[in-house]
Amino acid sequence: MTGNVGAAARAVDVWKSYGTGEAAVTALAGVSVEFDRGRFTAIMGPSGSGKSTLMHCLAGLDTIDSGDVWIGDTKVNGLRDKGLTDLRRRQVGFIFQQFNLLPTLTAEENITLPLAIGGQKVDRAWFDTVIDTVGLRDRLTHRPTQLSGGQQQRVACARALVARPEVVFADEPTGNLDSRSGAEVLGFLRRSARDFGQTVVMVTHDPNAASYADRVIFLADGRIVRELHDPTAAAVLDTMKALDGDDRLVVA
Amino acid sequence: MLKATLKSVLARKLRLVLSGLAVVLGVMFVSGSFVLTDTLDRSFKDLFATVYSEVDVEVAVKPKVDQGDPEAARAGTLTADDVKAVEAVAGVRTAVGDVIGSARPIGENGKVLTTSGAPRVGTAWRDGGQEELREGHAPARDDEVAISAYLAKTGGFTVGEQISVLTLEPKRTFTVAGIFGYPGNRDSLGGELTTAFTQPAAQQLLLAAPGAYSGITVRADEGVSQAVLRDRVQAALGDAYQVKTGEQLAKESADEIGEGLAFFNYVLLGFAGIALFVGIFIILNTFSIIVAQRTRELALLRAMGASRKQMIASVVLEAVVIGLVASVVGLAAGIGVGALLATLFSTFGGGSLQLAGIAVPSSAIISSFAVGIVVTVLAALLPALRASRIAPVAALREAATPDRPLTRLTVAGGVLSLAGGGMLGLGFADGTLWLIMTGLLVAFVGVALLTPLISRPVVSVIGKLLAWSMPGTLGRRNSARNPRRTAITAAALMVGIALITGVSVVLTSATTSITKVADTQIKADLIVSGESVNGESSGGFTADRLDRVLATPGVESAFGWYNDGVLVDGQQKFATVVTDVPAMARVFGLSATGGTIADLEDGQIAVDEPMATALNLRQGSTATVQTTKGEQRTYTVAFVLAKSRVLNEAVFLPESVVDEFALAQINTAFVKADPGVDAAEVRKAVEPVFADNPEVSVQDLSSYARQQASQLDTVLLMIQILLALAILIAVLGVINTLALSVIERTRELGLLRAIGMRRAQVMRMITVESVVISVFGALLGLVVGVALGVAAVRALTDMGITDLGIPWAQLGSYLLIAAGVGVVAAILPAIRAARLNVLQAISYE
């Protein structure tokens, strides 16, 4: 099911800096990248490399200084709050490190929340497929406090998928999970790309997590510096070590 | 620790402002009351010092029935011989007979001019008095008057114009000969309206006694003190005369007003107390939420070795700082409000009452700080204890501590509610005010403690009505999320709404009772009533007018009554003289339990059952009666009237004693039309009889009842205005709770925005939460208030409130207002929530 072609998300020569004058920090320095439909991409890089900023800008959560950002056919930069909200509602799904579920809602209500907010009907067949895939069938009436961390993150995954967005952005989704729960979540993300053609973009600093992806791009100092396809954990780790070396060279 | 606390206070300015504001408003109310009443008190002292500045001693007839009026002008008149006798006393420089009485000028619109409390006085013009002629000349003929500049301004009169005045006699018209002011270029001394006649005219019109005086003003020779002169005059005249020094009169007059002001002050302080009581809820809630939100921070302090005492001290210190700041601000604001109100009073209320200057009495300062700090610390005590109980390990735990069970709270609430209810019951039963107040407070606290338990089901029902969309559902769930927090916030609103509701129920019941009595018990078609100020008749009409009414075609029967205070067996009672007792019995449907109903002969009185019980009388027994002007006589009880809903503690005297009443005028007459004759037609026929007297109104029964009841509407309005502050503070509480919740749920809000919630939806979510809390509070208040009102009405049955009336429309409007309040309270927190930066919110710790 990887036959879909064309970019689900695209950044063209994106520049972004924080602060002004002397204190200005360049987070993104002319990043151009495309995320193909139906692929699972990991963004890696050391702290301060701009990987989170890139994701936030792609998702329309943060503004850019110059360049263009596209989600599907929608140009993200230039949208006002309403347009951005619509974009997030229909074309983007999020998975956060902190799960971010609403404690007042049951698992099922949390999953269907994006649809409810937009006043859309739930596609029951798709909903069933999703919850069976994440294995939450018997947990639907539970509240977040009654779920384990792994279960909560699977609820968050299901929530991101249920509206069939153009792209799911996952920000360190395994950062708060033990390795077994983390593996479940990553396996699920990979499956959603392979089986359902869902485009997934994940930011992580964990080489093992990145190895689940179809493609890994490496950021340093706001630039894309390397790219791996169908990586193994070892290959990712080696690349990161090499980049570390590059950094030291740059600093020296 | 001190530094850390102060830093924490300053770091959370919003919290400081919102929880402090509740105290500020309460303290403002307290200090404002003190400043206002103190200023007015001193102003009135100055006023009376001026009024009596040229009086060393004043002589009047000693009142036989003390009505508490220091002037006692109505008790009887003095003669020219009395003046001569006073003149002869050693040390008297001058002795001048005064003629002072009631004179009500009629304005250009044909209505009687009114003041707000100050008297409308008629006097005899006297050269060399305090009055200073500004225009024209003194009244020289009996159809001329001089009027005070304040009267000229109020009524728009100029010299040479005509002015009509009501006195003891029907309307008379005069020419304005002159306009006078008072020393210091004042238009009046204290907002009174003064008309000065020639002496003969004044004696006839004001005293109905040619050649008589209402009092004698005495000036002393050089070197003779007021007290010495008073004693000499008293000795010369004997005990039938009341002799007082000018200082004494000034003091007594000021004291009388001072008592009224003191009562006014207590009323204001009572409302301030309610506002502060509500404030306690707000502060308690704020501190509770803050302690809950800072659990990890506080636990960390504990883990690093802070002692429990230090934890308590930290929270209490924060409360002291807030209380102190709020007291200072509240005191300052209160001084401003007090000064403003005093100015308003002197401008609009008292006409030209000269303010003695705004000063801040020490009572205002002491009570402001005491109240402000005590209330804040008291409210912070529970949260402080809770903070001290946080286990150090909580610093390491991820989730907030789960809700503790509500059992203990509910049991305590139940016990307190019952105790409060019991105290209220006892208080209502024997009218003990402090018991009622304490009972109210205890009951409110009890209900507030029960609120968390009822909040879950009730809030979910209210919420379902409002939650038709996802944001609505989320708002509803949020309001049910922390029952304690919602409950306390709602309970604060409950207090104000409950009190307003209770008062509304009592007043509506009173109105219903009045109307019902009028509808079912009084079989008259018309009621002719003279003007009454504060329930006391100030002007009626003479018996010949009643005769003219009786002679009017279509009138079957009519009777009128005169009222005055008398002493029956030494006890002060309100007595009535009825022109036609059998007619009254027919119209009111009265029956006798002893004797037969008939007109009273000389030497006979009649009482109703409650009065008979109070004075231990029955048919045939005797009682002494002392009237205002006459001698004490012994009367025989001719008959006893059965208890009825129209009369309450009534004593009837024979018509011959009317001349001994202070005012020998009929103040109310009841007219019955011939069978088959329309009341409106009779009214048209009767009205011309009183065409020359704007003080007398001819009304059909229902509009009379409505007019009587409408006075209660004014009372209700005043109480509503005063309780509005308590509700305002409760609104602050709702804002506070929402604002703190928004901060607490920053990450959730971030998430909702991230997954596609619009700003408008966020605002709707917060608004629904706010409306749910407010409506919940209002419902609680309505239930508690109706219960209070019903209990009070039951207790007041003996006072004539026999029918329960529930003002459904009003209660509905309170509910709507509460919903509106919820919307308004949500505005700021909602904007704050909608403006959150999604990215920052989502990573908020």
Coordinates of C-alpha atoms in Angstrom, one line a residue, chain A residues 21 25 29-30 46 66 78 127 138 155 165 202 222 237:
Chain A
G21 CA 19.6 41.3 17.0
V25 CA 19.1 32.2 17.0
A29 CA 18.3 27.8 7.8
G30 CA 16.8 27.2 4.4
P46 CA 20.8 16.8 18.4
S66 CA 10.5 32.9 4.8
G78 CA -0.1 32.9 5.3
F127 CA -13.0 3.6 13.8
D138 CA -12.0 -3.4 25.7
V155 CA -5.5 6.3 22.5
P165 CA -5.5 13.4 8.1
M202 CA 8.0 11.7 13.8
G222 CA 18.8 24.2 11.1
L237 CA 23.4 5.5 15.6

